[in-house]
Coordinates of C-alpha atoms in Angstrom, one line a residue:
X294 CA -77.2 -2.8 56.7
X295 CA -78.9 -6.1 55.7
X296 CA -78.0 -9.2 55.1
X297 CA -81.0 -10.5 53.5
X298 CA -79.7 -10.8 49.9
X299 CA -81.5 -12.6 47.4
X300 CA -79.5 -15.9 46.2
X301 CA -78.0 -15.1 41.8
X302 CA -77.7 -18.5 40.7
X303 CA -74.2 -18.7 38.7
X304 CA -74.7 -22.4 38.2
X305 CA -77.5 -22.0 35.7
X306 CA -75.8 -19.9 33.5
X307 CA -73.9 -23.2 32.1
X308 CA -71.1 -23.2 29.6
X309 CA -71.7 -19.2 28.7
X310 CA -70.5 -17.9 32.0
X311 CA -68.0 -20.4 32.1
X312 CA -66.6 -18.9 28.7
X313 CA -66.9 -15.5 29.7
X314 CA -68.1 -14.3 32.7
X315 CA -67.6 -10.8 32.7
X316 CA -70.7 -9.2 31.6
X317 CA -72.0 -10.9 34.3
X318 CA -69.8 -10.1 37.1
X319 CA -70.2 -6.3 35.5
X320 CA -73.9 -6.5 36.2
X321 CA -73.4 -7.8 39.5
X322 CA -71.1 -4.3 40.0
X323 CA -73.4 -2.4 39.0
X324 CA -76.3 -4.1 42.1
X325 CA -73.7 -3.5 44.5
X326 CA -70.0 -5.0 45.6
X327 CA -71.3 -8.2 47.3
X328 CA -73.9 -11.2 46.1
X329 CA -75.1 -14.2 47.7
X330 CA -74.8 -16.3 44.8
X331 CA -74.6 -20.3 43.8
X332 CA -71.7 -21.4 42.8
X333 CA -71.0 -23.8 39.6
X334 CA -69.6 -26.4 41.9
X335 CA -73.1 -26.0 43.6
X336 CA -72.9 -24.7 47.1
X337 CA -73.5 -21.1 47.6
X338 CA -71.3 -18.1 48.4
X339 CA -70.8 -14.4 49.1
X340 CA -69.5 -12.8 45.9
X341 CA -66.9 -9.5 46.5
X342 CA -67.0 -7.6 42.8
X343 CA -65.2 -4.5 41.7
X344 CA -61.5 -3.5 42.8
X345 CA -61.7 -1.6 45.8
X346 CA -63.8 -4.1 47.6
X347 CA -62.3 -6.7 45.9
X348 CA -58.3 -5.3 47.0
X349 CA -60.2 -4.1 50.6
X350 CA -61.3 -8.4 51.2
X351 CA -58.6 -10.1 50.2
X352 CA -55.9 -8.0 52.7
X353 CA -58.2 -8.2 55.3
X354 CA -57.9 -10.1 58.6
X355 CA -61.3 -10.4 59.4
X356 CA -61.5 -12.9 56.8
X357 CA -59.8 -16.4 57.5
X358 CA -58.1 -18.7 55.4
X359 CA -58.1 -21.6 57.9
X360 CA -60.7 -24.4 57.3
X361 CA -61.4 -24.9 60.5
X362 CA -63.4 -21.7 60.3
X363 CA -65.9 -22.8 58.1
X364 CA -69.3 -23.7 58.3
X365 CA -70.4 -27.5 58.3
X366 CA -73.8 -26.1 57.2
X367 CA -71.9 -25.1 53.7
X368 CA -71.1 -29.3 52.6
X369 CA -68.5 -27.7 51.0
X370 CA -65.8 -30.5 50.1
X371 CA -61.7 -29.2 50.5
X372 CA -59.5 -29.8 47.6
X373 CA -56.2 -30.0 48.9
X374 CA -54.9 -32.0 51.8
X375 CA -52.8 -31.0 54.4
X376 CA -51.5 -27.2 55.9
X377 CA -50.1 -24.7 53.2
X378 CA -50.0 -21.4 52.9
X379 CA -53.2 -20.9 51.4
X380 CA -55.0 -22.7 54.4
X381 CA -53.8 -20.9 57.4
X382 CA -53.8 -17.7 58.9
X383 CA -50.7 -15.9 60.7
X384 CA -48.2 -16.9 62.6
X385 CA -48.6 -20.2 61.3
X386 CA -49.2 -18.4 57.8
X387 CA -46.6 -16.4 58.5
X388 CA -43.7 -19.3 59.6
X389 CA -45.1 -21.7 56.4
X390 CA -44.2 -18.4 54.4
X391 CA -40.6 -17.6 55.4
X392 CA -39.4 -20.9 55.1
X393 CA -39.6 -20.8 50.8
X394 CA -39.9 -17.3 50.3
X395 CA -36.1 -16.8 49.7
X396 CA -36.5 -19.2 46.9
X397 CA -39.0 -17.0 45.1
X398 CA -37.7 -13.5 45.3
X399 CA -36.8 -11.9 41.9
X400 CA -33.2 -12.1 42.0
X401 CA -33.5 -16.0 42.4
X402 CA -35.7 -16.8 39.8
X403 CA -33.9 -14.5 37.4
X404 CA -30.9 -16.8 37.8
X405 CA -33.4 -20.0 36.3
X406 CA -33.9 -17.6 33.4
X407 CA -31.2 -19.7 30.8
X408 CA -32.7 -22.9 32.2
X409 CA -36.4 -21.4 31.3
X410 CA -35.1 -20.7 27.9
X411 CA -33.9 -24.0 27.6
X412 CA -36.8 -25.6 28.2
X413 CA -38.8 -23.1 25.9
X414 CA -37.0 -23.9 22.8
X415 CA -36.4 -27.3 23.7
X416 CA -40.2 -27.7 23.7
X417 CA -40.3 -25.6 21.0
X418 CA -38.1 -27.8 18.6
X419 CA -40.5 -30.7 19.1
X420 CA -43.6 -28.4 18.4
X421 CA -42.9 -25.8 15.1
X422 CA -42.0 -28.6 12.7
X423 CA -45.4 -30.4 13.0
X424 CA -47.1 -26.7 11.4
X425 CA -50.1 -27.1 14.1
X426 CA -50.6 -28.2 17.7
X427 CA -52.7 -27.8 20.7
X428 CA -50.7 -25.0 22.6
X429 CA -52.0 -26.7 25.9
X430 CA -50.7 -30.0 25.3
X431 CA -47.1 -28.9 23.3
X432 CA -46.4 -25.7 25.2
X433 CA -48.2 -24.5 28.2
X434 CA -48.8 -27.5 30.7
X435 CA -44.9 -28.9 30.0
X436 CA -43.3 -25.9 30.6
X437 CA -44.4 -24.8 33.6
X438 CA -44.5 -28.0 35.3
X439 CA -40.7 -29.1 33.9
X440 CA -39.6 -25.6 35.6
X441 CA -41.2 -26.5 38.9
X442 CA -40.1 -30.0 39.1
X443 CA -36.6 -28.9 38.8
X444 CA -36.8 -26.2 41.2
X445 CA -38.6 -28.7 43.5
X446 CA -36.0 -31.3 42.8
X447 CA -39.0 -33.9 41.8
X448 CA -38.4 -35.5 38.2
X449 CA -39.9 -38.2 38.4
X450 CA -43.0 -36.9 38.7
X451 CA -45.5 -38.7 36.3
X452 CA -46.7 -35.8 34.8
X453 CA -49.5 -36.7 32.5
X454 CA -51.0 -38.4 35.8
X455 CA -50.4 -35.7 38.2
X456 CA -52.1 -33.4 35.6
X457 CA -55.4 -35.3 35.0
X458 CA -55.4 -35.4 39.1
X459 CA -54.6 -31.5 39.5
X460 CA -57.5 -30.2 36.5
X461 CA -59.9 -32.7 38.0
X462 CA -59.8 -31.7 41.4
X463 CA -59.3 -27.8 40.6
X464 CA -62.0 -27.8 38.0
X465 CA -64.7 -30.9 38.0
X466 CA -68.1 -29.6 38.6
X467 CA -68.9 -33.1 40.1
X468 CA -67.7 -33.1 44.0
X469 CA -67.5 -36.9 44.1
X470 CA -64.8 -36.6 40.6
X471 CA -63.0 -34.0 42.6
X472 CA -63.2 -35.7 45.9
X473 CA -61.5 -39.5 44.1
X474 CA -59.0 -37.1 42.4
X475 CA -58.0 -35.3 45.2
X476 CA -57.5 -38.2 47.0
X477 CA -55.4 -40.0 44.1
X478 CA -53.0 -36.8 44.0
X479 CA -52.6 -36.8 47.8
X480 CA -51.9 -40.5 47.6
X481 CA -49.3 -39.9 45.3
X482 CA -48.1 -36.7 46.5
X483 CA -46.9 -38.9 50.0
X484 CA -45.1 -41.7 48.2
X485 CA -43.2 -38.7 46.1
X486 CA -42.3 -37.3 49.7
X487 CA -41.4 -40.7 50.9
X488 CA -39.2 -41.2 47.3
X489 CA -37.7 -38.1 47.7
X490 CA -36.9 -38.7 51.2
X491 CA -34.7 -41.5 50.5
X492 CA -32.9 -40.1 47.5
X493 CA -32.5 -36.7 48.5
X494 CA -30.5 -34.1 47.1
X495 CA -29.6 -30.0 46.7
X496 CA -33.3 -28.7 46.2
X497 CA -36.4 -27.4 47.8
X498 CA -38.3 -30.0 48.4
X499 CA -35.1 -31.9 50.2
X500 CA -35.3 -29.1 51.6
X501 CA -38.5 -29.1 53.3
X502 CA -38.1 -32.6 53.8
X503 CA -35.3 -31.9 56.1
X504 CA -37.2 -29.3 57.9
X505 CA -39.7 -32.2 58.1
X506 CA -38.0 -34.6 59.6
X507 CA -35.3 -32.6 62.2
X508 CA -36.3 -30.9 65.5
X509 CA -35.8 -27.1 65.2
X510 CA -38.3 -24.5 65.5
X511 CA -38.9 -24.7 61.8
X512 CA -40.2 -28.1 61.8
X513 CA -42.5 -28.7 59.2
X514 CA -45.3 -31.4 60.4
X515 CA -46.3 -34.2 58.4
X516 CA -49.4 -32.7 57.5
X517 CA -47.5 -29.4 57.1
X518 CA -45.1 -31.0 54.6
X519 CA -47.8 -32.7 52.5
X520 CA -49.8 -29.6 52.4
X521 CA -46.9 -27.5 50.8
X522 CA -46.0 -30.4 48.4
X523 CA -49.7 -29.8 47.2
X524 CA -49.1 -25.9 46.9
X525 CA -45.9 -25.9 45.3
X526 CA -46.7 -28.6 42.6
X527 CA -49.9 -27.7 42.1
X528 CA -50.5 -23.9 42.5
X529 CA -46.7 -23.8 40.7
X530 CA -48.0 -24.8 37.3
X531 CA -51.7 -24.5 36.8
X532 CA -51.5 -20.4 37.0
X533 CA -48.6 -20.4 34.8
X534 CA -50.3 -23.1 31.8
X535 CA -53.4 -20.8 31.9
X536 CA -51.7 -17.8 31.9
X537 CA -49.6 -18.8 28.9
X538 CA -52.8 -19.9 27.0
X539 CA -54.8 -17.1 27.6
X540 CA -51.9 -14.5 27.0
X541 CA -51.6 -15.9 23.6
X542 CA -55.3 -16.6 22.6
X543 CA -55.8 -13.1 23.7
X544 CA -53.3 -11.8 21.7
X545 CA -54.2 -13.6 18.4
X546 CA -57.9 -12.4 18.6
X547 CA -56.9 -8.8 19.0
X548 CA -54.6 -8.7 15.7
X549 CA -53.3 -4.9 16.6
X550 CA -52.2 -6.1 19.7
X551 CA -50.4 -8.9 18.4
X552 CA -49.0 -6.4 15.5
X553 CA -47.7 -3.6 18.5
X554 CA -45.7 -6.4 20.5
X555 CA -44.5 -7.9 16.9
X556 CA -42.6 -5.2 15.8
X557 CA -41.6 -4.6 19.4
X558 CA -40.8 -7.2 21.0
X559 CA -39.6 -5.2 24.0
X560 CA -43.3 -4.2 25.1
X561 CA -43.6 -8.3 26.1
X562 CA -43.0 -7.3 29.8
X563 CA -46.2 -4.6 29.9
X564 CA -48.2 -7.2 27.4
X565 CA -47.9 -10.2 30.3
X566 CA -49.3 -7.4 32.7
X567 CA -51.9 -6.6 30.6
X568 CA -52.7 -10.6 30.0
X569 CA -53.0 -11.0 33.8
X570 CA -55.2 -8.1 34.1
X571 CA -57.4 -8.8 31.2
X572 CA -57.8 -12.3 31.9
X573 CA -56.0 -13.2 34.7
X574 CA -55.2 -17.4 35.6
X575 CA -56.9 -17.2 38.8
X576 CA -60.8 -16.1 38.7
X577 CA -61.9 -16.0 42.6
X578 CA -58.9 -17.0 44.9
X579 CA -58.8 -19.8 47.2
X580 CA -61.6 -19.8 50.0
X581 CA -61.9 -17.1 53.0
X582 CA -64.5 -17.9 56.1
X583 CA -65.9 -15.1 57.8
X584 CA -65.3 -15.5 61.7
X585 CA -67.5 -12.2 62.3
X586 CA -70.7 -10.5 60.5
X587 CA -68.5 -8.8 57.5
X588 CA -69.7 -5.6 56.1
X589 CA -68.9 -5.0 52.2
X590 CA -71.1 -1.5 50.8
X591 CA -74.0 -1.9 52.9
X592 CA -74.4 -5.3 53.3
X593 CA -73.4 -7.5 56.3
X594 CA -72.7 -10.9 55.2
X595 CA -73.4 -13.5 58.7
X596 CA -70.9 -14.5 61.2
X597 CA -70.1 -17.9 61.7
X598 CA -67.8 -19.3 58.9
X599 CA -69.6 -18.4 55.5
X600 CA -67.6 -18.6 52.3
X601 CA -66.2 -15.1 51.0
X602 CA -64.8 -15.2 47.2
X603 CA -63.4 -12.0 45.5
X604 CA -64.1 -11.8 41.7
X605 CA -60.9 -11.0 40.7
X606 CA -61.6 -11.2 37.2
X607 CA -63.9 -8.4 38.2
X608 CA -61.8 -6.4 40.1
X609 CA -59.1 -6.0 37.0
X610 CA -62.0 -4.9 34.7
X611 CA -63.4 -2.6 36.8
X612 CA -64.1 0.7 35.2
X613 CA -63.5 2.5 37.9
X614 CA -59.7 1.4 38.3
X615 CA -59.0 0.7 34.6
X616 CA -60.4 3.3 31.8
X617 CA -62.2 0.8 29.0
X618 CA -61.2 -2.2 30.5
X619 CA -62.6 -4.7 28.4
X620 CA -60.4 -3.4 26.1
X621 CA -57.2 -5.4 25.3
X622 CA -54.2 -2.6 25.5
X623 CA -50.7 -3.8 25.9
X624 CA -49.7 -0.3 26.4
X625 CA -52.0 0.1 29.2
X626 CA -51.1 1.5 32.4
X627 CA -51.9 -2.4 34.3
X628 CA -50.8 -1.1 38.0
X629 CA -52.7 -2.3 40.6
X630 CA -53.9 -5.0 38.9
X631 CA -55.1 -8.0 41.7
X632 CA -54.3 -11.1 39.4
X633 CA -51.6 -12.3 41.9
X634 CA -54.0 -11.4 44.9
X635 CA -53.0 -9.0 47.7
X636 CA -51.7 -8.7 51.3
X637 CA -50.3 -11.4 53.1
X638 CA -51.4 -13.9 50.8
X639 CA -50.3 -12.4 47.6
X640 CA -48.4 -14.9 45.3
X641 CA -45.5 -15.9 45.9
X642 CA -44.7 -17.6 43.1
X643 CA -45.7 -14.2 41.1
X644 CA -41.7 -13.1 39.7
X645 CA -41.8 -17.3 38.2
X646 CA -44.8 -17.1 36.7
X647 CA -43.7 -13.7 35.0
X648 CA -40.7 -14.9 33.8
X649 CA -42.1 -18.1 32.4
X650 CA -45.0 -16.2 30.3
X651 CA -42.3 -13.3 29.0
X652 CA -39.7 -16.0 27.9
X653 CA -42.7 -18.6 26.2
X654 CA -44.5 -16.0 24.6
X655 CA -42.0 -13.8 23.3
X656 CA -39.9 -16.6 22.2
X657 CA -43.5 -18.5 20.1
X658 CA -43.8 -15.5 18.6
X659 CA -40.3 -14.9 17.5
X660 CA -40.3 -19.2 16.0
X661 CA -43.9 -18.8 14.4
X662 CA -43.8 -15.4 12.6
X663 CA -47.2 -17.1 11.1
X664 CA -49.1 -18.2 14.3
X665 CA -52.9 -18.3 14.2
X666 CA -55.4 -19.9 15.8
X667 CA -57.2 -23.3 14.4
X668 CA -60.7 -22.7 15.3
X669 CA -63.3 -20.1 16.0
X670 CA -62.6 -18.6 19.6
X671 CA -66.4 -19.5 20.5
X672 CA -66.0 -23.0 20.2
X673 CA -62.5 -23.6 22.3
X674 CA -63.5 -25.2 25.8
X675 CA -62.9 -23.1 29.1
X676 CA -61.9 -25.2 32.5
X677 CA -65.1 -25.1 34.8
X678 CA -65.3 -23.6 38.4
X679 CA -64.3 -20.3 39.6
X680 CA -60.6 -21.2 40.6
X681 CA -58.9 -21.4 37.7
X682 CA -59.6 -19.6 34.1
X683 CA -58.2 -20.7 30.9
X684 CA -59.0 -22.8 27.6
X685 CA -58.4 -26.7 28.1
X686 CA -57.5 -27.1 24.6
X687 CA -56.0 -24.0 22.0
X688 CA -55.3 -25.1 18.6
X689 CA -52.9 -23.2 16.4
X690 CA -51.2 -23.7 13.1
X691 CA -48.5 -21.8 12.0

């Protein structure tokens, strides 16, 4: 066992790993299932590839998702503010989790499926007679986050804002950009709460506030509350816009694809599988700390709070899991796939995002018999970091 591993700098790669970073994650597999590498946002890491370390890391307990666990050594600035979810370990983990889970199971969101709809073709009427759009703009950001803000009971949301903030902060390769627009959507995020708090009404997020503001042993803290604000908002539309985008920009470069869930439009349940396996919204998931020497295939990465990141983009084209898997098969068998995580922290927003893609996709396809895309695949932009994957613009014409 070692841990002296020598440093792969991912930064230097530029704008070509950031378009498509598998054939270097797939070399990286081949070396071994962990990496000491530098990360585009410039601090360094340790890299989990392939799926059974990949699916082995992000279930296991040994790895922390609480900040206070990390090294200082690391200067690694935190994106979101507050306690969520994605920032603690059980029972806290564990109590943040059961208070919205009943809102997310797959009988619940199935009843916002007519709403979805709704939405789609509402969106959809404004978009098809123009003949071309940027499926971003038109599409794929304003669904999602119309969906969420009803759930959440937040319409006033000033949406064009709040995204700038959320991409920024997700995706900026300059900390001090994401730092000032992190701190612009937390601003913002409290006078929602305190909005919402005085005009509240039947939803989630009244909900919460509630939780927030009465004694009971579910009493959400202020921090608490803020922190699953950030979660819900954010995490509950920038998986969904990317996972849109890159469903359809995957299916309109592999034409048979495209052909196969044409003349069956019944397949578009095991084609969003095989869009979230094939290029999945979520790269590496949010940040786990090591709070002992972690061994991954012979290699100990230190004690002591070091940042651990599963490729998951890796793990769902691993070869060893899925046969050919750079190849884009809507027919393939896509179990197992880690695009939604795994173990305690899987998503839980996962049933949602589902039936958002399956009712968008299928629903563009069946209004634009025509679609295409408006310019060479190599020259649409890609959102930067390793947290979130997908093309800041797509333009189509149809």
């Amino acid at each position: 066992m070692t841990t002296d591993a020598p440093l792969v700098d991912l930064a230097a790669l530029g704008d070509d790993f950031t378009r498509d970073p598998f054939p270097v994650y797939a070399a990286l597999r081949a070396r071994g299932p962990v990496h000491h590498v530098r990360l585009p946002e410039g601090h360094t890491a340790w890299l989990v590839v392939g799926h059974e370390a990949g699916r082995a890391a992000l279930a296991d307990p040994a790895l922390s998702k609480d900040w206070r666990n990390i090294s200082p050594d690391l200067g690694i600035f935190r994106i979101s503010s507050g306690v969520s979810m994605l920032s603690t370990d059980p029972p806290v983990h564990s109590r943040l989790r059961k208070l919205i889970a009943g809102e997310f199971t797959m009988r619940r969101v199935e009843r916002l499926a007519p709403r979805v709809r709704q939405i789609t073709d509402d969106l959809l009427d404004a978009m098809v007679p123009r003949g071309a759009a940027d499926l971003v703009d038109a599409f794929s950001f304003p669904l999602p986050i119309a969906v969420i803000c009803e759930l959440l009971g937040v319409p006033f949301l000033a949406r064009e804002s709040f995204r700038d903030w959320s991409n920024t902060a997700l995706s900026s390769p300059d900390q001090a950009v994401r730092e000032e627009a992190a701190g612009r959507l937390t601003e913002y995020l409290v006078g929602m709460l305190a909005q919402k708090r005085e005009q509240p009404g039947d939803d989630l997020m009244s909900g919460l506030i509630h939780a927030a503001d009465t004694e009971g042993h579910d009493r959400l803290t202020r921090e608490e509350l803020i922190g699953m604000a950030w979660l819900l908002l954010v995490a509950g539309h920038e998986t969904t816009v990317n996972l849109i985008s890159s469903g359809v920009l995957a299916l309109l470069t592999h034409p048979d694809q495209l052909a196969l869930l044409r003349a069956d439009p019944g397949l578009i349940d095991d084609a969003v599988e095989e869009m979230l396996r094939y290029d999945g919204p979520v790269e590496t998931p949010t940040y786990r700390f090591t709070t002992e020497p972690y061994e991954v295939g012979g290699t100990t990465v230190p004690g002591g709070g070091q940042l651990v990141l599963v490729a998951m983009s890796d793990a769902n084209r691993d070869p060893a899991r899925f046969p050919d898997p750079d190849r884009f098969d809507i027919r393939r068998d896509t179990r197992g796939h880690l695009a939604f995580g795994h173990g305690i922290h899987f998503c839980l927003g996962a049933p949602l995002a589902r039936l958002e893609a399956r009712i968008a996709i299928r629903s563009l396809l069946e209004r634009c018999p025509d679609l295409a895309l408006d310019a060479h695949p190599a020259a649409l932009p890609w959102r930067g970091g390793l947290l979130i994957r997908g093309p800041e613009r797509l333009p189509l014409r149809w």
